[in-house]
Amino acid sequence: MDEKQDLVRILASNITACRKRAGMTQAELAEKLGYSDKTVSKWERAEGLPDVLCLKRMADTFGITTDTLLSLPGQEPSAVSENDAPEQTEKTPQPVINHGAVAAIAVIGVWMLAALVYLIGRFCQVDLTMALIIAVPVTGLLTVIFNGLWGMKKLTFWLCSFFVVGILFMLCWILRSYQVWQLMWLAIPAVAIVWISCRMLHRVK
Protein backbone atom coordinates (compact mmCIF):
# COMPACT_ATOMS: atom_id res chain seq x y z
CA MET A 1 0.00 0.00 0.00
CA ASP A 2 2.89 2.36 0.87
CA GLU A 3 4.53 1.61 -2.45
CA LYS A 4 1.35 2.59 -4.30
CA GLN A 5 1.08 5.84 -2.34
CA ASP A 6 4.70 6.62 -3.14
CA LEU A 7 4.00 6.07 -6.82
CA VAL A 8 0.93 8.31 -6.68
CA ARG A 9 2.93 11.09 -5.01
CA ILE A 10 5.80 10.77 -7.50
CA LEU A 11 3.40 10.92 -10.44
CA ALA A 12 1.57 13.90 -8.93
CA SER A 13 4.84 15.79 -8.52
CA ASN A 14 6.00 14.94 -12.05
CA ILE A 15 2.69 15.95 -13.67
CA THR A 16 2.77 19.31 -11.89
CA ALA A 17 6.41 19.95 -12.78
CA CYS A 18 6.01 18.95 -16.45
CA ARG A 19 2.80 20.97 -16.84
CA LYS A 20 4.38 24.12 -15.42
CA ARG A 21 7.52 23.57 -17.50
CA ALA A 22 5.30 23.40 -20.60
CA GLY A 23 3.58 26.65 -19.60
CA MET A 24 0.17 24.96 -19.45
CA THR A 25 -2.71 25.41 -17.03
CA GLN A 26 -4.58 22.46 -15.55
CA ALA A 27 -7.50 23.27 -17.84
CA GLU A 28 -5.27 23.29 -20.94
CA LEU A 29 -3.73 19.92 -20.03
CA ALA A 30 -7.18 18.51 -19.30
CA GLU A 31 -8.40 19.69 -22.72
CA LYS A 32 -5.57 17.87 -24.49
CA LEU A 33 -6.15 14.65 -22.54
CA GLY A 34 -9.93 14.71 -22.79
CA TYR A 35 -10.51 15.08 -19.05
CA SER A 36 -11.80 17.84 -16.79
CA ASP A 37 -9.50 20.25 -15.00
CA LYS A 38 -10.86 18.89 -11.71
CA THR A 39 -9.51 15.45 -12.62
CA VAL A 40 -6.08 16.87 -13.41
CA SER A 41 -6.18 18.73 -10.10
CA LYS A 42 -6.89 15.45 -8.28
CA TRP A 43 -3.92 13.81 -9.99
CA GLU A 44 -1.64 16.66 -8.94
CA ARG A 45 -2.92 16.43 -5.36
CA ALA A 46 -2.07 12.71 -5.37
CA GLU A 47 -5.72 11.80 -4.93
CA GLY A 48 -5.98 9.57 -7.98
CA LEU A 49 -4.15 7.86 -10.84
CA PRO A 50 -4.75 8.26 -14.59
CA ASP A 51 -5.21 5.09 -16.62
CA VAL A 52 -2.44 3.61 -18.77
CA LEU A 53 -3.71 5.15 -22.03
CA CYS A 54 -3.92 8.57 -20.40
CA LEU A 55 -0.39 8.20 -19.05
CA LYS A 56 0.86 7.49 -22.57
CA ARG A 57 -0.94 10.53 -24.01
CA MET A 58 0.35 12.67 -21.16
CA ALA A 59 3.93 11.54 -21.73
CA ASP A 60 3.61 12.27 -25.46
CA THR A 61 2.21 15.73 -24.67
CA PHE A 62 5.21 16.54 -22.49
CA GLY A 63 7.70 14.92 -24.89
CA ILE A 64 8.90 12.37 -22.32
CA THR A 65 8.45 8.67 -21.59
CA THR A 66 5.94 7.10 -19.22
CA ASP A 67 8.92 5.77 -17.21
CA THR A 68 10.02 9.36 -16.63
CA LEU A 69 6.55 10.29 -15.41
CA LEU A 70 6.58 7.41 -12.91
CA SER A 71 10.13 7.91 -11.62
CA LEU A 72 11.81 10.32 -9.28
CA PRO A 73 13.87 13.01 -11.06
CA GLY A 74 17.25 11.55 -11.99
CA GLN A 75 16.13 7.98 -11.22
CA GLU A 76 14.57 6.95 -14.53
CA PRO A 77 14.98 3.19 -15.24
CA SER A 78 18.31 2.46 -16.88
CA ALA A 79 18.69 0.55 -20.13
CA VAL A 80 18.46 -3.23 -19.95
CA SER A 81 21.03 -3.83 -22.66
CA GLU A 82 23.50 -1.95 -24.81
CA ASN A 83 21.07 -2.13 -27.72
CA ASP A 84 18.61 -0.04 -25.76
CA ALA A 85 21.12 2.75 -25.10
CA PRO A 86 20.37 4.73 -28.31
CA GLU A 87 16.65 4.65 -27.45
CA GLN A 88 17.37 6.34 -24.13
CA THR A 89 19.08 9.16 -26.00
CA GLU A 90 16.15 9.50 -28.40
CA LYS A 91 13.70 9.79 -25.51
CA THR A 92 15.36 12.87 -24.06
CA PRO A 93 12.63 15.42 -23.27
CA GLN A 94 12.19 17.89 -26.10
CA PRO A 95 11.64 21.63 -25.63
CA VAL A 96 7.93 22.45 -25.39
CA ILE A 97 6.59 25.40 -27.38
CA ASN A 98 4.70 27.97 -25.36
CA HIS A 99 1.55 28.23 -27.46
CA GLY A 100 0.30 31.32 -25.67
CA ALA A 101 3.54 33.15 -26.46
CA VAL A 102 3.31 32.19 -30.14
CA ALA A 103 -0.26 33.49 -30.36
CA ALA A 104 0.67 36.71 -28.54
CA ILE A 105 3.62 37.34 -30.86
CA ALA A 106 1.41 36.82 -33.93
CA VAL A 107 -1.26 39.25 -32.67
CA ILE A 108 1.33 41.85 -31.66
CA GLY A 109 2.93 41.48 -35.10
CA VAL A 110 -0.39 42.22 -36.80
CA TRP A 111 -0.86 45.41 -34.79
CA MET A 112 2.75 46.50 -35.27
CA LEU A 113 2.34 46.14 -39.03
CA ALA A 114 -0.99 47.99 -38.97
CA ALA A 115 0.51 50.79 -36.87
CA LEU A 116 3.51 51.03 -39.23
CA VAL A 117 1.25 51.35 -42.28
CA TYR A 118 -0.84 53.98 -40.49
CA LEU A 119 2.22 56.02 -39.49
CA ILE A 120 3.61 55.85 -43.02
CA GLY A 121 0.26 57.18 -44.22
CA ARG A 122 0.42 60.05 -41.74
CA PHE A 123 3.95 60.88 -42.89
CA CYS A 124 2.81 60.86 -46.53
CA GLN A 125 -0.38 62.75 -45.60
CA VAL A 126 -2.56 59.85 -46.67
CA ASP A 127 -5.35 58.51 -44.47
CA LEU A 128 -4.49 54.85 -43.86
CA THR A 129 -6.68 54.37 -40.80
CA MET A 130 -8.12 51.39 -42.66
CA ALA A 131 -4.98 49.45 -41.71
CA LEU A 132 -5.93 49.71 -38.03
CA ILE A 133 -9.55 48.79 -38.79
CA ILE A 134 -8.52 45.68 -40.72
CA ALA A 135 -6.28 44.64 -37.82
CA VAL A 136 -9.40 44.10 -35.66
CA PRO A 137 -10.97 41.18 -37.60
CA VAL A 138 -7.52 39.83 -38.48
CA THR A 139 -6.75 39.66 -34.76
CA GLY A 140 -10.07 37.87 -34.21
CA LEU A 141 -9.30 35.38 -36.97
CA LEU A 142 -5.83 34.63 -35.60
CA THR A 143 -7.13 34.04 -32.09
CA VAL A 144 -9.86 31.72 -33.41
CA ILE A 145 -7.27 29.73 -35.39
CA PHE A 146 -4.80 29.48 -32.50
CA ASN A 147 -7.56 28.56 -30.08
CA GLY A 148 -8.70 25.80 -32.44
CA LEU A 149 -5.16 24.43 -32.64
CA TRP A 150 -3.96 24.73 -29.07
CA GLY A 151 -6.44 26.57 -26.88
CA MET A 152 -9.34 25.96 -24.60
CA LYS A 153 -12.73 25.22 -26.10
CA LYS A 154 -14.31 27.41 -23.40
CA LEU A 155 -12.93 30.47 -25.20
CA THR A 156 -14.28 29.50 -28.62
CA PHE A 157 -17.57 31.42 -28.26
CA TRP A 158 -15.90 34.66 -27.11
CA LEU A 159 -13.19 34.60 -29.76
CA CYS A 160 -15.61 33.76 -32.58
CA SER A 161 -17.93 36.53 -31.39
CA PHE A 162 -15.03 39.00 -31.40
CA PHE A 163 -14.16 37.97 -34.96
CA VAL A 164 -17.78 38.40 -36.17
CA VAL A 165 -18.15 41.80 -34.51
CA GLY A 166 -14.79 42.82 -35.96
CA ILE A 167 -15.97 41.94 -39.48
CA LEU A 168 -19.16 43.98 -39.02
CA PHE A 169 -17.18 46.92 -37.68
CA MET A 170 -14.83 46.80 -40.66
CA LEU A 171 -17.77 46.74 -43.12
CA CYS A 172 -19.40 49.68 -41.39
CA TRP A 173 -16.14 51.62 -41.58
CA ILE A 174 -15.73 50.87 -45.28
CA LEU A 175 -19.31 52.00 -45.96
CA ARG A 176 -19.23 54.88 -43.45
CA SER A 177 -20.00 57.42 -46.17
CA TYR A 178 -23.42 55.74 -46.51
CA GLN A 179 -24.14 56.02 -42.78
CA VAL A 180 -24.72 52.30 -42.30
CA TRP A 181 -23.58 52.03 -38.69
CA GLN A 182 -26.96 50.48 -37.95
CA LEU A 183 -25.49 47.30 -39.39
CA MET A 184 -23.78 46.82 -36.02
CA TRP A 185 -27.17 45.69 -34.71
CA LEU A 186 -26.57 42.54 -36.76
CA ALA A 187 -23.96 41.64 -34.15
CA ILE A 188 -26.75 40.52 -31.81
CA PRO A 189 -28.19 37.73 -34.03
CA ALA A 190 -24.70 36.93 -35.30
CA VAL A 191 -23.39 36.33 -31.78
CA ALA A 192 -26.52 34.30 -31.01
CA ILE A 193 -25.78 32.07 -34.02
CA VAL A 194 -22.20 31.65 -32.82
CA TRP A 195 -23.44 30.65 -29.37
CA ILE A 196 -25.89 28.09 -30.78
CA SER A 197 -23.20 26.68 -33.08
CA CYS A 198 -20.75 26.29 -30.20
CA ARG A 199 -23.39 24.52 -28.12
CA MET A 200 -24.20 22.15 -31.00
CA LEU A 201 -20.54 21.33 -31.60
CA HIS A 202 -20.04 20.72 -27.88
CA ARG A 203 -22.96 18.29 -27.75
CA VAL A 204 -21.80 16.46 -30.87
CA LYS A 205 -18.34 16.09 -29.37
mmCIF file of C-alpha atoms in Angstrom:
data_model
loop_
_atom_site.group_PDB
_atom_site.id
_atom_site.type_symbol
_atom_site.label_atom_id
_atom_site.label_comp_id
_atom_site.label_asym_id
_atom_site.label_seq_id
_atom_site.Cartn_x
_atom_site.Cartn_y
_atom_site.Cartn_z
ATOM 1 C CA MET A 1 0.000 0.000 0.000
ATOM 2 C CA ASP A 2 2.888 2.358 0.871
ATOM 3 C CA GLU A 3 4.526 1.608 -2.448
ATOM 4 C CA LYS A 4 1.347 2.590 -4.300
ATOM 5 C CA GLN A 5 1.077 5.838 -2.338
ATOM 6 C CA ASP A 6 4.700 6.624 -3.136
ATOM 7 C CA LEU A 7 4.001 6.069 -6.824
ATOM 8 C CA VAL A 8 0.931 8.314 -6.675
ATOM 9 C CA ARG A 9 2.927 11.092 -5.005
ATOM 10 C CA ILE A 10 5.799 10.774 -7.497
ATOM 11 C CA LEU A 11 3.395 10.915 -10.439
ATOM 12 C CA ALA A 12 1.572 13.899 -8.931
ATOM 13 C CA SER A 13 4.841 15.787 -8.518
ATOM 14 C CA ASN A 14 5.997 14.942 -12.054
ATOM 15 C CA ILE A 15 2.687 15.949 -13.669
ATOM 16 C CA THR A 16 2.767 19.306 -11.886
ATOM 17 C CA ALA A 17 6.411 19.946 -12.783
ATOM 18 C CA CYS A 18 6.007 18.953 -16.453
ATOM 19 C CA ARG A 19 2.802 20.971 -16.842
ATOM 20 C CA LYS A 20 4.382 24.117 -15.425
ATOM 21 C CA ARG A 21 7.516 23.567 -17.499
ATOM 22 C CA ALA A 22 5.297 23.400 -20.595
ATOM 23 C CA GLY A 23 3.578 26.647 -19.603
ATOM 24 C CA MET A 24 0.174 24.964 -19.447
ATOM 25 C CA THR A 25 -2.710 25.406 -17.026
ATOM 26 C CA GLN A 26 -4.583 22.459 -15.548
ATOM 27 C CA ALA A 27 -7.500 23.271 -17.843
ATOM 28 C CA GLU A 28 -5.270 23.287 -20.943
ATOM 29 C CA LEU A 29 -3.726 19.921 -20.026
ATOM 30 C CA ALA A 30 -7.180 18.511 -19.298
ATOM 31 C CA GLU A 31 -8.396 19.688 -22.715
ATOM 32 C CA LYS A 32 -5.567 17.869 -24.491
ATOM 33 C CA LEU A 33 -6.148 14.654 -22.538
ATOM 34 C CA GLY A 34 -9.930 14.711 -22.788
ATOM 35 C CA TYR A 35 -10.512 15.081 -19.050
ATOM 36 C CA SER A 36 -11.803 17.840 -16.791
ATOM 37 C CA ASP A 37 -9.497 20.252 -15.000
ATOM 38 C CA LYS A 38 -10.861 18.890 -11.707
ATOM 39 C CA THR A 39 -9.514 15.447 -12.615
ATOM 40 C CA VAL A 40 -6.077 16.870 -13.407
ATOM 41 C CA SER A 41 -6.183 18.731 -10.100
ATOM 42 C CA LYS A 42 -6.894 15.447 -8.284
ATOM 43 C CA TRP A 43 -3.919 13.814 -9.991
ATOM 44 C CA GLU A 44 -1.644 16.662 -8.943
ATOM 45 C CA ARG A 45 -2.916 16.427 -5.357
ATOM 46 C CA ALA A 46 -2.071 12.706 -5.366
ATOM 47 C CA GLU A 47 -5.716 11.795 -4.929
ATOM 48 C CA GLY A 48 -5.975 9.575 -7.981
ATOM 49 C CA LEU A 49 -4.150 7.865 -10.837
ATOM 50 C CA PRO A 50 -4.751 8.264 -14.593
ATOM 51 C CA ASP A 51 -5.211 5.086 -16.619
ATOM 52 C CA VAL A 52 -2.443 3.613 -18.769
ATOM 53 C CA LEU A 53 -3.710 5.153 -22.027
ATOM 54 C CA CYS A 54 -3.924 8.568 -20.397
ATOM 55 C CA LEU A 55 -0.392 8.200 -19.046
ATOM 56 C CA LYS A 56 0.862 7.486 -22.567
ATOM 57 C CA ARG A 57 -0.938 10.529 -24.006
ATOM 58 C CA MET A 58 0.352 12.673 -21.163
ATOM 59 C CA ALA A 59 3.931 11.542 -21.735
ATOM 60 C CA ASP A 60 3.608 12.272 -25.464
ATOM 61 C CA THR A 61 2.211 15.725 -24.671
ATOM 62 C CA PHE A 62 5.209 16.539 -22.487
ATOM 63 C CA GLY A 63 7.696 14.915 -24.886
ATOM 64 C CA ILE A 64 8.897 12.372 -22.321
ATOM 65 C CA THR A 65 8.446 8.675 -21.588
ATOM 66 C CA THR A 66 5.945 7.099 -19.221
ATOM 67 C CA ASP A 67 8.917 5.769 -17.213
ATOM 68 C CA THR A 68 10.023 9.360 -16.633
ATOM 69 C CA LEU A 69 6.545 10.288 -15.409
ATOM 70 C CA LEU A 70 6.578 7.414 -12.914
ATOM 71 C CA SER A 71 10.132 7.910 -11.623
ATOM 72 C CA LEU A 72 11.813 10.315 -9.282
ATOM 73 C CA PRO A 73 13.874 13.014 -11.056
ATOM 74 C CA GLY A 74 17.247 11.546 -11.992
ATOM 75 C CA GLN A 75 16.127 7.981 -11.217
ATOM 76 C CA GLU A 76 14.566 6.947 -14.525
ATOM 77 C CA PRO A 77 14.978 3.192 -15.242
ATOM 78 C CA SER A 78 18.305 2.457 -16.883
ATOM 79 C CA ALA A 79 18.691 0.550 -20.126
ATOM 80 C CA VAL A 80 18.456 -3.228 -19.951
ATOM 81 C CA SER A 81 21.028 -3.834 -22.664
ATOM 82 C CA GLU A 82 23.496 -1.955 -24.810
ATOM 83 C CA ASN A 83 21.072 -2.131 -27.724
ATOM 84 C CA ASP A 84 18.606 -0.045 -25.762
ATOM 85 C CA ALA A 85 21.115 2.753 -25.098
ATOM 86 C CA PRO A 86 20.369 4.727 -28.308
ATOM 87 C CA GLU A 87 16.652 4.652 -27.454
ATOM 88 C CA GLN A 88 17.372 6.342 -24.131
ATOM 89 C CA THR A 89 19.077 9.158 -25.997
ATOM 90 C CA GLU A 90 16.151 9.497 -28.403
ATOM 91 C CA LYS A 91 13.702 9.785 -25.509
ATOM 92 C CA THR A 92 15.363 12.872 -24.060
ATOM 93 C CA PRO A 93 12.630 15.421 -23.268
ATOM 94 C CA GLN A 94 12.185 17.887 -26.105
ATOM 95 C CA PRO A 95 11.635 21.627 -25.630
ATOM 96 C CA VAL A 96 7.929 22.454 -25.385
ATOM 97 C CA ILE A 97 6.587 25.395 -27.377
ATOM 98 C CA ASN A 98 4.696 27.970 -25.359
ATOM 99 C CA HIS A 99 1.554 28.235 -27.460
ATOM 100 C CA GLY A 100 0.302 31.318 -25.666
ATOM 101 C CA ALA A 101 3.541 33.147 -26.459
ATOM 102 C CA VAL A 102 3.306 32.188 -30.137
ATOM 103 C CA ALA A 103 -0.261 33.494 -30.360
ATOM 104 C CA ALA A 104 0.666 36.713 -28.540
ATOM 105 C CA ILE A 105 3.622 37.337 -30.863
ATOM 106 C CA ALA A 106 1.413 36.825 -33.928
ATOM 107 C CA VAL A 107 -1.259 39.245 -32.668
ATOM 108 C CA ILE A 108 1.331 41.850 -31.663
ATOM 109 C CA GLY A 109 2.926 41.477 -35.101
ATOM 110 C CA VAL A 110 -0.391 42.222 -36.803
ATOM 111 C CA TRP A 111 -0.856 45.414 -34.787
ATOM 112 C CA MET A 112 2.750 46.496 -35.275
ATOM 113 C CA LEU A 113 2.339 46.135 -39.034
ATOM 114 C CA ALA A 114 -0.989 47.990 -38.968
ATOM 115 C CA ALA A 115 0.512 50.795 -36.875
ATOM 116 C CA LEU A 116 3.511 51.032 -39.231
ATOM 117 C CA VAL A 117 1.249 51.350 -42.282
ATOM 118 C CA TYR A 118 -0.841 53.976 -40.489
ATOM 119 C CA LEU A 119 2.223 56.021 -39.486
ATOM 120 C CA ILE A 120 3.610 55.854 -43.022
ATOM 121 C CA GLY A 121 0.265 57.181 -44.218
ATOM 122 C CA ARG A 122 0.424 60.049 -41.735
ATOM 123 C CA PHE A 123 3.947 60.876 -42.892
ATOM 124 C CA CYS A 124 2.813 60.864 -46.526
ATOM 125 C CA GLN A 125 -0.380 62.752 -45.604
ATOM 126 C CA VAL A 126 -2.558 59.846 -46.671
ATOM 127 C CA ASP A 127 -5.345 58.510 -44.465
ATOM 128 C CA LEU A 128 -4.485 54.854 -43.865
ATOM 129 C CA THR A 129 -6.679 54.375 -40.802
ATOM 130 C CA MET A 130 -8.117 51.388 -42.660
ATOM 131 C CA ALA A 131 -4.982 49.449 -41.713
ATOM 132 C CA LEU A 132 -5.926 49.707 -38.032
ATOM 133 C CA ILE A 133 -9.552 48.791 -38.788
ATOM 134 C CA ILE A 134 -8.517 45.679 -40.722
ATOM 135 C CA ALA A 135 -6.284 44.638 -37.824
ATOM 136 C CA VAL A 136 -9.396 44.100 -35.659
ATOM 137 C CA PRO A 137 -10.974 41.181 -37.602
ATOM 138 C CA VAL A 138 -7.522 39.834 -38.482
ATOM 139 C CA THR A 139 -6.748 39.656 -34.755
ATOM 140 C CA GLY A 140 -10.065 37.873 -34.209
ATOM 141 C CA LEU A 141 -9.304 35.377 -36.972
ATOM 142 C CA LEU A 142 -5.831 34.635 -35.600
ATOM 143 C CA THR A 143 -7.134 34.039 -32.091
ATOM 144 C CA VAL A 144 -9.856 31.718 -33.409
ATOM 145 C CA ILE A 145 -7.270 29.726 -35.393
ATOM 146 C CA PHE A 146 -4.796 29.481 -32.501
ATOM 147 C CA ASN A 147 -7.558 28.557 -30.078
ATOM 148 C CA GLY A 148 -8.695 25.797 -32.436
ATOM 149 C CA LEU A 149 -5.156 24.433 -32.642
ATOM 150 C CA TRP A 150 -3.964 24.729 -29.067
ATOM 151 C CA GLY A 151 -6.443 26.566 -26.877
ATOM 152 C CA MET A 152 -9.344 25.963 -24.599
ATOM 153 C CA LYS A 153 -12.733 25.221 -26.104
ATOM 154 C CA LYS A 154 -14.311 27.407 -23.402
ATOM 155 C CA LEU A 155 -12.929 30.475 -25.204
ATOM 156 C CA THR A 156 -14.277 29.504 -28.624
ATOM 157 C CA PHE A 157 -17.566 31.417 -28.255
ATOM 158 C CA TRP A 158 -15.900 34.656 -27.114
ATOM 159 C CA LEU A 159 -13.189 34.596 -29.762
ATOM 160 C CA CYS A 160 -15.613 33.756 -32.579
ATOM 161 C CA SER A 161 -17.927 36.532 -31.391
ATOM 162 C CA PHE A 162 -15.028 39.004 -31.399
ATOM 163 C CA PHE A 163 -14.164 37.969 -34.962
ATOM 164 C CA VAL A 164 -17.778 38.398 -36.170
ATOM 165 C CA VAL A 165 -18.146 41.801 -34.510
ATOM 166 C CA GLY A 166 -14.786 42.823 -35.964
ATOM 167 C CA ILE A 167 -15.972 41.941 -39.481
ATOM 168 C CA LEU A 168 -19.156 43.982 -39.023
ATOM 169 C CA PHE A 169 -17.182 46.922 -37.682
ATOM 170 C CA MET A 170 -14.833 46.804 -40.664
ATOM 171 C CA LEU A 171 -17.769 46.735 -43.123
ATOM 172 C CA CYS A 172 -19.400 49.683 -41.390
ATOM 173 C CA TRP A 173 -16.142 51.617 -41.583
ATOM 174 C CA ILE A 174 -15.726 50.866 -45.280
ATOM 175 C CA LEU A 175 -19.305 52.003 -45.962
ATOM 176 C CA ARG A 176 -19.232 54.876 -43.451
ATOM 177 C CA SER A 177 -20.003 57.416 -46.166
ATOM 178 C CA TYR A 178 -23.416 55.736 -46.512
ATOM 179 C CA GLN A 179 -24.141 56.025 -42.783
ATOM 180 C CA VAL A 180 -24.724 52.300 -42.299
ATOM 181 C CA TRP A 181 -23.584 52.034 -38.694
ATOM 182 C CA GLN A 182 -26.963 50.481 -37.955
ATOM 183 C CA LEU A 183 -25.488 47.296 -39.386
ATOM 184 C CA MET A 184 -23.778 46.824 -36.023
ATOM 185 C CA TRP A 185 -27.167 45.693 -34.713
ATOM 186 C CA LEU A 186 -26.565 42.536 -36.756
ATOM 187 C CA ALA A 187 -23.962 41.639 -34.153
ATOM 188 C CA ILE A 188 -26.753 40.522 -31.807
ATOM 189 C CA PRO A 189 -28.194 37.735 -34.029
ATOM 190 C CA ALA A 190 -24.700 36.925 -35.300
ATOM 191 C CA VAL A 191 -23.390 36.332 -31.777
ATOM 192 C CA ALA A 192 -26.518 34.296 -31.012
ATOM 193 C CA ILE A 193 -25.777 32.069 -34.022
ATOM 194 C CA VAL A 194 -22.201 31.645 -32.820
ATOM 195 C CA TRP A 195 -23.444 30.652 -29.368
ATOM 196 C CA ILE A 196 -25.887 28.088 -30.777
ATOM 197 C CA SER A 197 -23.197 26.678 -33.081
ATOM 198 C CA CYS A 198 -20.749 26.294 -30.199
ATOM 199 C CA ARG A 199 -23.385 24.516 -28.120
ATOM 200 C CA MET A 200 -24.198 22.148 -30.996
ATOM 201 C CA LEU A 201 -20.537 21.333 -31.596
ATOM 202 C CA HIS A 202 -20.039 20.723 -27.877
ATOM 203 C CA ARG A 203 -22.956 18.291 -27.754
ATOM 204 C CA VAL A 204 -21.798 16.462 -30.873
ATOM 205 C CA LYS A 205 -18.345 16.090 -29.366
#
